[in-house]
Structures are given as C-alpha cells and as structure tokens.
Coordinates of C-alpha atoms and ligand atoms in Angstrom, one line a residue:
P220 CA 3.4 -21.6 10.6
A221 CA 2.8 -18.2 9.1
H222 CA -0.8 -18.5 10.2
G223 CA 0.1 -19.3 13.8
L224 CA 2.4 -16.4 13.9
T225 CA -0.3 -14.0 12.8
R226 CA -2.8 -15.5 15.2
R227 CA -0.3 -15.0 18.0
R228 CA 0.3 -11.4 17.1
F229 CA -3.4 -10.8 16.9
L230 CA -4.0 -12.4 20.3
Q231 CA -1.4 -10.2 21.8
S232 CA -2.8 -7.0 20.4
S233 CA -6.3 -7.9 21.3
A234 CA -5.2 -8.5 24.9
A235 CA -3.6 -5.1 25.0
F236 CA -6.7 -3.6 23.5
A237 CA -9.1 -5.3 25.9
A238 CA -7.1 -3.9 28.8
L239 CA -7.3 -0.4 27.4
S240 CA -10.9 -0.3 26.5
A241 CA -14.3 -0.9 28.1
L242 CA -15.5 -3.3 25.4
P243 CA -16.9 -6.6 26.5
A244 CA -14.4 -9.3 26.8
C245 CA -15.3 -11.0 23.6
S246 CA -12.7 -12.5 21.3
L247 CA -11.5 -9.5 19.4
V248 CA -10.3 -11.5 16.5
S249 CA -11.1 -14.8 15.2
A250 CA -10.0 -16.4 11.9
S251 CA -10.6 -19.9 11.0
R252 CA -9.7 -21.5 7.8
D253 CA -12.0 -24.5 8.3
N254 CA -15.4 -23.0 7.8
G255 CA -14.2 -20.3 5.4
M256 CA -15.0 -17.5 7.9
W257 CA -12.5 -14.7 8.3
E258 CA -13.5 -12.2 10.9
Y259 CA -11.4 -9.5 12.5
H260 CA -11.9 -6.7 14.9
L261 CA -9.8 -3.7 14.1
S262 CA -9.6 -0.2 15.7
A263 CA -7.7 3.0 15.0
E264 CA -6.6 4.7 18.1
P265 CA -4.0 7.1 19.6
S266 CA -1.2 5.0 21.3
T267 CA 2.5 5.1 22.0
A268 CA 5.2 3.1 20.5
S269 CA 9.0 2.8 20.9
L270 CA 10.1 3.4 17.4
V271 CA 13.4 5.0 18.3
P272 CA 15.0 2.8 21.0
D273 CA 14.7 4.2 24.5
H274 CA 12.1 6.7 23.4
Q275 CA 8.4 6.8 23.3
T276 CA 6.4 8.4 20.4
D277 CA 2.8 9.3 20.3
V278 CA 1.4 7.4 17.3
L279 CA -1.9 6.5 15.7
A280 CA -2.1 2.8 15.6
F281 CA -4.4 -0.1 14.5
N282 CA -5.4 -2.1 17.6
G283 CA -3.0 0.2 19.5
K284 CA 0.1 -1.5 18.1
I285 CA 3.0 -0.8 15.7
P286 CA 3.2 -2.7 13.5
A287 CA -0.5 -3.1 12.7
P288 CA -1.9 -6.6 12.6
T289 CA -1.6 -8.4 9.3
I290 CA -5.0 -9.3 8.1
R291 CA -4.9 -12.8 6.6
C292 CA -7.7 -14.2 4.5
R293 CA -8.1 -16.3 1.4
Q294 CA -8.9 -15.6 -2.2
G295 CA -12.6 -16.2 -2.9
E296 CA -13.7 -16.4 0.7
P297 CA -15.6 -13.7 2.5
V298 CA -13.9 -11.5 5.1
T299 CA -15.6 -9.4 7.8
I300 CA -13.7 -6.6 9.5
H301 CA -15.5 -4.8 12.3
F302 CA -13.7 -1.5 12.4
T303 CA -14.0 1.0 15.3
N304 CA -12.8 4.5 15.1
N305 CA -11.2 5.4 18.4
L306 CA -9.5 8.5 17.0
N307 CA -10.7 11.9 17.8
E308 CA -11.5 12.7 14.2
P309 CA -13.4 10.9 11.4
T310 CA -11.8 8.3 9.2
T311 CA -12.5 5.5 6.7
I312 CA -10.4 2.4 5.9
H313 CA -9.4 1.7 2.3
W314 CA -8.2 -1.8 1.2
H315 CA -5.5 -0.9 -1.3
G316 CA -5.4 -3.1 -4.4
L317 CA -8.5 -5.2 -3.6
R318 CA -11.0 -5.3 -6.4
I319 CA -14.1 -5.2 -4.2
P320 CA -17.5 -3.4 -4.4
I321 CA -17.5 0.3 -4.2
E322 CA -19.5 0.3 -0.9
M323 CA -16.5 -1.3 0.8
D324 CA -13.8 0.8 -0.8
G325 CA -13.4 3.1 2.2
V326 CA -13.4 6.5 0.5
P327 CA -15.3 9.2 2.5
F328 CA -18.3 10.7 0.7
L329 CA -17.7 8.8 -2.5
S330 CA -18.3 5.3 -1.1
Q331 CA -19.4 5.8 2.5
A332 CA -20.0 8.4 5.2
P333 CA -17.0 9.2 7.3
I334 CA -16.8 6.9 10.4
Q335 CA -17.2 9.3 13.3
P336 CA -15.2 9.0 16.5
G337 CA -16.7 6.1 18.6
E338 CA -18.5 4.6 15.6
T339 CA -18.1 1.1 14.2
F340 CA -18.4 0.2 10.6
T341 CA -18.3 -3.3 9.3
Y342 CA -16.4 -4.0 6.1
R343 CA -17.4 -7.2 4.3
F344 CA -15.8 -8.3 1.0
T345 CA -14.5 -11.3 -0.8
P346 CA -11.1 -10.7 -2.3
P347 CA -11.0 -12.0 -5.9
D348 CA -7.2 -11.9 -6.1
A349 CA -4.5 -13.5 -4.0
G350 CA -1.4 -11.5 -3.0
T351 CA 0.1 -8.8 -0.8
F352 CA -2.2 -5.9 -0.2
W353 CA -2.5 -3.2 2.4
Y354 CA -5.0 -1.1 4.3
H355 CA -5.0 2.6 5.4
P356 CA -7.4 5.4 6.2
H357 CA -8.5 7.6 3.3
M358 CA -9.0 10.8 5.4
N359 CA -6.5 13.3 6.7
S360 CA -3.9 11.0 5.1
V361 CA -0.8 13.0 5.7
V362 CA -1.4 12.7 9.5
Q363 CA -3.3 9.4 9.8
L364 CA -0.9 7.4 7.6
G365 CA 2.1 9.4 8.6
K366 CA 1.6 8.7 12.3
G367 CA 1.1 5.0 11.8
L368 CA -2.2 3.9 10.5
V369 CA -0.9 1.4 7.9
G370 CA -1.2 -2.4 7.8
T371 CA -0.9 -5.3 5.4
I372 CA -3.5 -7.7 4.1
V373 CA -2.3 -11.1 2.9
V374 CA -4.7 -12.9 0.7
E375 CA -3.7 -16.5 0.4
E376 CA -4.1 -18.3 -2.9
A377 CA -7.4 -20.2 -3.3
S378 CA -5.4 -23.4 -3.6
P379 CA -2.6 -23.0 -1.1
V380 CA 0.9 -22.2 -2.4
V381 CA 3.4 -23.3 0.3
F382 CA 6.7 -21.7 1.0
D383 CA 8.8 -22.9 4.0
E384 CA 9.1 -19.4 5.3
E385 CA 7.2 -16.2 4.8
H386 CA 7.8 -12.7 6.1
V387 CA 5.8 -9.5 5.6
L388 CA 8.1 -6.5 5.5
M389 CA 6.3 -3.1 5.9
L390 CA 8.6 -0.3 4.9
K391 CA 8.2 3.1 6.4
H392 CA 10.3 6.1 7.3
W393 CA 8.9 8.1 10.3
H394 CA 9.2 11.9 10.6
L395 CA 11.0 11.7 13.9
N396 CA 14.1 13.3 15.4
P397 CA 16.6 11.1 17.3
Q398 CA 14.6 11.6 20.5
G399 CA 11.5 10.1 18.9
Q400 CA 9.7 13.5 18.7
W401 CA 7.6 14.4 15.6
K402 CA 9.0 16.7 13.0
D403 CA 6.8 18.2 10.2
L404 CA 5.0 15.6 8.2
A405 CA 4.6 17.9 5.2
I406 CA 6.7 21.0 4.4
P407 CA 5.2 22.9 1.5
R408 CA 8.4 23.4 -0.4
Y409 CA 8.9 19.6 -0.4
S410 CA 5.2 18.9 -1.1
A411 CA 5.8 20.9 -4.3
R412 CA 8.7 18.6 -5.1
M413 CA 9.3 14.9 -4.1
G414 CA 7.4 15.1 -0.8
T415 CA 8.7 15.5 2.7
P416 CA 10.8 12.4 3.6
G417 CA 10.8 10.9 7.1
E418 CA 14.2 10.3 8.6
W419 CA 13.8 7.2 10.8
G420 CA 13.7 4.1 8.6
T421 CA 11.9 1.1 9.8
V422 CA 10.7 -2.3 8.7
N423 CA 7.6 -3.4 10.7
G424 CA 8.2 -0.5 13.0
V425 CA 11.8 -1.6 13.9
H426 CA 15.0 0.0 12.6
Q427 CA 17.0 -2.6 10.7
P428 CA 15.3 -5.6 12.2
K429 CA 17.1 -9.0 12.2
Y430 CA 15.2 -12.1 11.4
E431 CA 16.0 -15.8 10.8
L432 CA 15.6 -18.2 8.0
Q433 CA 16.1 -21.9 8.0
E434 CA 18.8 -23.1 5.7
N435 CA 17.4 -24.1 2.3
A436 CA 13.9 -22.7 3.1
T437 CA 11.9 -21.7 0.2
T438 CA 11.1 -18.1 1.3
R439 CA 8.5 -15.6 0.3
L440 CA 9.2 -12.0 1.3
R441 CA 6.2 -9.7 1.0
L442 CA 7.4 -6.1 0.9
A443 CA 4.9 -3.3 1.2
N444 CA 5.9 0.3 0.9
V445 CA 3.5 2.0 3.3
D446 CA 5.5 5.2 3.4
N447 CA 3.9 8.6 2.6
T448 CA 6.7 9.8 0.4
L449 CA 9.7 7.6 -0.3
T450 CA 10.4 5.3 -3.1
Y451 CA 12.7 2.3 -2.3
P452 CA 14.8 0.9 -5.1
I453 CA 15.1 -2.6 -3.6
Q454 CA 18.1 -5.0 -3.9
V455 CA 18.9 -8.2 -2.1
R456 CA 22.4 -9.3 -1.1
G457 CA 23.4 -12.8 -0.1
A458 CA 20.9 -14.9 -2.1
D459 CA 19.5 -15.3 -5.6
A460 CA 16.3 -13.3 -5.3
W461 CA 13.4 -13.5 -7.7
I462 CA 10.5 -11.2 -8.4
V463 CA 7.5 -13.4 -8.1
A464 CA 4.7 -10.8 -7.8
I465 CA 4.4 -7.0 -8.4
D466 CA 1.8 -5.0 -6.4
G467 CA 0.1 -8.1 -5.2
N468 CA -0.1 -9.7 -8.6
P469 CA 2.1 -12.7 -9.6
I470 CA 4.0 -12.3 -12.8
A471 CA 3.9 -15.0 -15.5
T472 CA 7.6 -15.7 -15.4
P473 CA 9.5 -14.9 -12.2
R474 CA 12.6 -12.9 -13.0
R475 CA 15.9 -12.2 -11.2
L476 CA 15.7 -9.2 -8.9
E477 CA 18.5 -6.9 -9.7
E478 CA 16.8 -3.7 -8.6
H479 CA 13.1 -3.0 -8.4
K480 CA 11.6 0.4 -7.4
I481 CA 8.6 0.4 -5.1
A482 CA 7.0 3.8 -4.6
P483 CA 4.4 4.6 -1.9
G484 CA 1.5 2.2 -2.1
M485 CA 3.4 -0.4 -4.1
R486 CA 4.4 -4.0 -3.1
L487 CA 7.0 -6.5 -4.2
D488 CA 7.0 -10.3 -3.5
I489 CA 10.4 -11.8 -3.6
G490 CA 11.1 -15.5 -3.7
L491 CA 14.4 -17.0 -2.6
V492 CA 16.0 -20.1 -1.3
A493 CA 17.8 -19.4 2.0
P494 CA 21.5 -20.0 1.7
K495 CA 23.6 -22.3 4.0
A496 CA 23.5 -21.9 7.8
G497 CA 25.4 -18.9 9.1
A498 CA 25.0 -16.8 5.9
N499 CA 23.3 -13.5 5.8
V500 CA 20.6 -12.2 3.4
E501 CA 20.2 -8.5 3.4
I502 CA 17.3 -6.4 2.1
M503 CA 18.7 -3.1 0.9
Y504 CA 17.5 0.0 -0.8
M505 CA 19.5 2.4 -2.9
K506 CA 19.7 6.1 -2.2
G507 CA 21.3 7.2 -5.4
R508 CA 24.5 5.1 -5.6
F509 CA 24.5 4.3 -1.9
P510 CA 23.0 1.2 -0.4
F511 CA 21.1 1.3 2.9
L512 CA 20.1 -1.7 5.0
L513 CA 16.4 -2.3 5.5
A514 CA 16.4 -5.7 7.2
S515 CA 18.6 -8.8 7.5
F516 CA 18.1 -12.5 7.8
T517 CA 20.6 -15.0 9.3
T518 CA 20.2 -18.6 8.3
T519 CA 20.0 -21.3 10.9
P520 CA 20.8 -25.0 10.4
S521 CA 17.8 -27.1 9.3
T522 CA 17.0 -30.5 7.8
L523 CA 15.3 -28.9 4.7
V524 CA 16.7 -30.0 1.4
E525 CA 17.2 -27.7 -1.4
K526 CA 14.1 -27.5 -3.7
P527 CA 12.7 -25.2 -6.3
L528 CA 10.5 -22.3 -5.4
P529 CA 6.7 -22.9 -5.8
A530 CA 5.0 -21.1 -8.7
L531 CA 2.2 -18.6 -8.1
P532 CA -1.0 -18.8 -10.1
L533 CA -1.9 -15.6 -12.0
N534 CA -4.8 -13.5 -10.6
P535 CA -8.2 -13.7 -12.5
V536 CA -7.9 -10.2 -13.9
A537 CA -10.0 -9.7 -17.1
T538 CA -7.9 -9.6 -20.3
P539 CA -8.2 -6.2 -21.9
D540 CA -9.8 -6.2 -25.4
L541 CA -7.1 -4.1 -27.0
A542 CA -8.6 -4.3 -30.5
N543 CA -11.6 -2.4 -29.2
A544 CA -10.0 -0.3 -26.5
E545 CA -10.5 3.4 -26.1
T546 CA -7.5 5.5 -25.1
R547 CA -7.8 8.2 -22.4
H548 CA -5.0 10.6 -21.9
F549 CA -3.9 11.9 -18.5
V550 CA -1.2 14.5 -18.1
F551 CA 0.4 15.1 -14.7
E552 CA 2.0 18.5 -14.3
W553 CA 3.3 20.9 -11.8
A554 CA 1.6 24.2 -11.0
G555 CA 3.1 26.0 -8.1
A556 CA 0.2 27.9 -6.6
I557 CA -1.1 28.8 -3.2
T558 CA -4.8 29.8 -3.3
P559 CA -5.8 32.7 -1.0
A560 CA -6.1 31.9 2.7
D561 CA -9.4 30.3 3.7
K562 CA -11.5 31.2 6.7
Q563 CA -9.2 29.5 9.1
G564 CA -6.4 31.6 7.7
K565 CA -4.7 28.7 6.1
G566 CA -3.6 28.8 2.5
K567 CA -4.6 25.8 0.3
H568 CA -1.7 24.5 -1.6
E569 CA -2.2 23.4 -5.2
F570 CA 1.0 22.2 -6.6
W571 CA -0.1 19.5 -9.0
L572 CA -2.6 19.1 -11.8
M573 CA -4.1 16.2 -13.6
N574 CA -5.4 17.2 -17.0
K575 CA -5.1 20.9 -15.9
R576 CA -7.2 20.3 -12.9
A577 CA -6.2 20.3 -9.2
W578 CA -8.3 18.1 -6.9
E579 CA -10.9 20.3 -5.2
G580 CA -11.6 18.1 -2.3
M581 CA -15.1 16.9 -1.4
S582 CA -17.6 16.9 1.3
K583 CA -21.1 15.7 2.0
G584 CA -23.4 16.9 -0.9
N585 CA -20.4 18.4 -2.7
I586 CA -18.7 15.8 -5.0
P587 CA -16.7 17.2 -7.8
E588 CA -17.0 16.0 -11.4
P589 CA -15.3 12.8 -12.3
I590 CA -12.0 13.1 -14.3
A591 CA -13.3 10.4 -16.6
T592 CA -16.6 8.5 -17.2
L593 CA -16.1 5.0 -18.4
E594 CA -18.5 2.5 -19.8
R595 CA -18.9 -0.7 -17.8
G596 CA -17.4 -3.7 -19.5
K597 CA -15.3 -1.8 -22.0
T598 CA -11.5 -1.8 -22.2
Y599 CA -9.6 1.5 -21.7
I600 CA -6.0 2.3 -22.3
F601 CA -4.8 5.0 -19.9
D602 CA -2.0 6.9 -21.5
L603 CA -0.2 8.4 -18.5
K604 CA 2.2 11.3 -19.1
N605 CA 4.3 12.8 -16.4
V606 CA 5.7 16.2 -17.4
T607 CA 7.3 16.9 -14.1
Q608 CA 10.8 16.3 -12.7
Y609 CA 9.4 14.2 -9.9
H610 CA 8.0 10.7 -9.9
H611 CA 4.4 9.8 -9.3
P612 CA 3.0 6.4 -8.4
I613 CA -0.5 6.6 -10.1
H614 CA -3.0 4.5 -8.3
L615 CA -6.6 3.5 -9.4
H616 CA -9.0 2.0 -6.9
G617 CA -11.2 -1.0 -7.7
H618 CA -9.4 -2.2 -10.9
T619 CA -6.1 -3.7 -11.9
F620 CA -4.1 -2.3 -14.8
T621 CA -2.3 -4.4 -17.3
V622 CA 0.8 -2.4 -18.1
L623 CA 1.6 -2.4 -21.8
E624 CA 4.3 0.2 -22.3
M625 CA 6.8 2.1 -20.1
D626 CA 8.6 5.1 -21.4
G627 CA 7.8 4.4 -25.0
K628 CA 8.9 0.8 -24.9
P629 CA 6.7 -2.3 -24.8
V630 CA 7.0 -4.3 -21.6
T631 CA 6.0 -7.9 -20.8
P632 CA 2.5 -7.1 -19.7
F633 CA 2.1 -7.2 -15.9
H634 CA -0.8 -6.4 -13.5
T635 CA -0.7 -3.6 -11.0
D636 CA -2.9 -1.2 -9.2
T637 CA -0.2 1.5 -9.1
V638 CA 1.9 2.6 -12.1
L639 CA 5.1 4.3 -11.3
L640 CA 5.9 7.2 -13.6
G641 CA 9.5 8.3 -13.3
K642 CA 10.7 11.8 -14.0
N643 CA 9.1 12.8 -17.3
G644 CA 7.8 9.2 -17.5
H645 CA 5.2 7.9 -19.8
A646 CA 3.2 4.7 -19.5
K647 CA 0.3 2.9 -21.2
A648 CA -1.9 0.7 -19.0
A649 CA -5.1 -1.1 -20.0
F650 CA -8.0 -2.4 -18.0
V651 CA -11.5 -3.6 -18.4
A652 CA -13.8 -1.2 -16.5
D653 CA -15.7 -4.0 -14.9
N654 CA -16.3 -2.7 -11.4
P655 CA -19.2 -0.1 -11.3
G656 CA -18.8 2.9 -9.0
R657 CA -16.8 6.0 -8.4
W658 CA -13.1 5.1 -8.0
M659 CA -10.4 7.3 -6.7
Y660 CA -7.5 7.8 -9.0
H661 CA -4.5 9.5 -7.5
C662 CA -0.8 9.8 -7.0
H663 CA 0.2 7.8 -3.9
V664 CA 2.8 10.3 -2.7
I665 CA 0.4 11.5 0.0
E666 CA 1.5 15.2 -0.2
H667 CA 1.0 15.1 -4.0
M668 CA -2.6 13.8 -3.6
K669 CA -3.3 16.3 -0.9
T670 CA -2.0 19.2 -3.1
G671 CA -3.9 18.4 -6.3
L672 CA -2.9 15.1 -7.8
M673 CA -6.2 13.3 -7.2
G674 CA -9.5 12.7 -9.0
F675 CA -11.9 9.9 -9.6
V676 CA -13.2 7.9 -12.5
E677 CA -16.8 6.8 -12.7
V678 CA -17.7 3.4 -14.2
V679 CA -21.3 3.4 -15.2
Ligands
C2O785 CU1 -3.7 3.3 -1.1 CU2 -6.5 5.8 -2.6 O1 -5.1 4.6 -1.9
CU786 CU1 -6.3 2.0 -3.3
CU787 CU1 3.0 12.4 -7.2

C-alpha cells in the first residue's frame, strides 16, 4: 500500500511537471520492484505552493511540488535518478546518510562539478543500508533548502519488513509571515547563535496535518527533520511509541519513546500499534516545557487483530576495531567575526570554528586542506567537543558513526550519520574509514555550516 501511494504521488507530480515543461512526454518516473530497477526523474525548479492556507508562496521545489516526492528504493538494489536543474543557479543533490561512492555524493567541486541551469546529471548508486534518509542540494543551502528543496528517500529492507501502515513525516518550519510572504532566512545575530528559526511549522508542507490509522495497525512513522535550524524534541501522545531506528539505522533493542531530540538532518523511526477506533495519536514537539502539535492521526475501525511490531534488521555497518583505533579530536567553538567586505560589498560572516578554523568555502581549482586525513580501512574515534552555548548536529558524509559515549557517559552503541552535541556537549563516535574520498563534515544547522562550521575529511 505504501508503494502504491508513492507511485500515485509521483504520477501526479510528473503530470504537473509535464504540463509545465517542454520535455518529451516520456514517463517521468518509473519504479518497479520486479526487475530490481529503480529509476526516477527529479528536477529542481521555481514553483508556487499554498503553505499558509489561502496564500501562495514562491518556493523552490522538487518536481514543482511541496512536499517533494519520496524516493523509494531497496537496500542492495541499484537506483538511477535523472536530475535536471531548472533553477536559475547551479546546484547539486546530496543523498544524506547514504554510504555511496564519492562521485555520487553531490558536493560541488569536491565530488562533482556544479550542475548548471538547464543541465541534467544522472545519479546512480546502490544503497547498502535500509532506512529513512533524505536528499537536498549542497549549494546555496540557506536559500535552496530554506525555500523548499528537501525530500525523503525510503530504502526498504532487502528482505521486506512489513508494517500495516507507514507514514513519512517531513518536519520543516518555513520563514513565512501569516500572508505566506518570505521573511529573512538568515539573520546574522541569530546565525551567530541558534540559527534563524522559521515561524510556520509544517509536516509534509501542511500545518498540523491530520491522517488516519486503522485500529490495531502496526505502524511505522518515519520522521525526518529537514529544517534549516530547529531541533524538535519529539513526543507521542495517545499510543505506546517505540524508537525503532535513529537517523536511518535500526537500533538493536527498540526502546520506549519518552522524548527524543532530532536536530536538522536527523531522522527518527517510530513504531506503534494504533489504538482502538476513534482514538487520537498526536505527534508533538516540545518548546521548552510547552508541547506543540506537529501532526495527528485518528484511528478508524478495522478487522486487524493486535499483533507485535515487526523487528528491523541492523544495517551492515562495519564494526569499529576499538582496540586499534586512533582518536582524533575536534573542538567546535564560537568566534564572532565579520571579515572585511568583499568586492560585492558584502561582509563574510565567520561565527564558528572547527579546530580553530572557519570553513573557507571552495571553488573550482581552489579546494582547501582537509580537516583530517584518514587511512582507508582503519578505525577512528572522533572525539567531539562543543565549547559553545548552542547545539550542533555534526554530520559526516559517506560513513556511519557508532556512538560510544555522550557527555562523558557510555551509551548503548548506536549508528548515526549525525551526532547531536548539546550545549557544551561532548561525544565519542567511532567508524571504520572504509569509503575512499573527500567527505564533507559539518554542522547541519545550515547557518552554522555557512558561517564556519564545515570542513571535510579525506579517506585515502
Ligand atoms: Cu545533509 Cu552535507 O548534508
Ligand atoms: Cu550528508
Ligand atoms: Cu552548529
């Protein structure tokens, strides 16, 4: 059923797209699970959307639609995505959390040339891990992501794990006023702090959407925080909710969800059994002590009988060799500074440092030094220290961390591509440097990465 739903959504968006564009009337998307071929046509383009009811907003959207299509594929099977840039500026698409070859990582200059307006670039990869991932541009991110270029990728398990119901919930606050007009996406005094928050909260582009669940349905909710700035401390009301996967990766033993923070870039898979018909399940986030509603589900009568939630197999992430690991230290700190105005008369803001260095930016023929050079096949422990008052979700491309310690305390090891450091937080995360290439390594609060908190590691 989930597959059919996705297909329907794709067909809708491709119909709209075909009407808008002069492309030949080929099938814009096709995905078949029979011959193991997953093929998609994706474009980024200016469009309009009704985010605030009764108002239209100029957005940047995948296939012209908010929400963007969910790309469904399967662990271990090749996927082809023909991406066309219909924006009026260059872009690239990054597949956040997927451990794929560097050529497909979608970082301008480091892994590919920027895709110019009007150009098509075909991404091909085979996802090794199953789970909830997402995709977004890796250029002019404050604007391109902020105005809507964010979508999810669902990688189904190699041997199917079946829930009765499945919902993808993409969380994003838009920088809009009550008339649906854009406000500033980045205000320097906020960039130097927690980042500039959007004010209009949505799930899948809708403010407080209402969905349905069948009574007794085993349900998988795939939450993805695709916001530029905000961290959502997630709670569920009205059902016993279980954390089944963190940032795409199943956890060995599901645990009760009391509250779990997902910062920009992070995901959370929740398993629950839908309560009796007529009941409500509410997905909430906390703002300090106050709960806010993200989305709600009403349950409808069904003939389903109550049964246990299916278990998720762990992803095939290499086990770190801790006995022979080398520790690398990274300190994240604040450095309020505005460098002198550039030729365009705009000051460049450098508010954040990683090991005393602010990201210089890069261009063709001008790639800065890596922040670390790692030996292929070797285990590293990244010791991450936040010496600031603000939190930083630290993301590494192309690899999956095994988190060992948070704030000085050992944790049940779990896999993630993004480690959330709280205020003055400290974490130790290990991984085998098994994917050769130059991999971005940055805070996923977009304004932080744009004002210094970014670098890359090179695996040789
Ligand atoms: Cu989702 Cu480099 O990021
Ligand atoms: Cu990424
Ligand atoms: Cu940050």
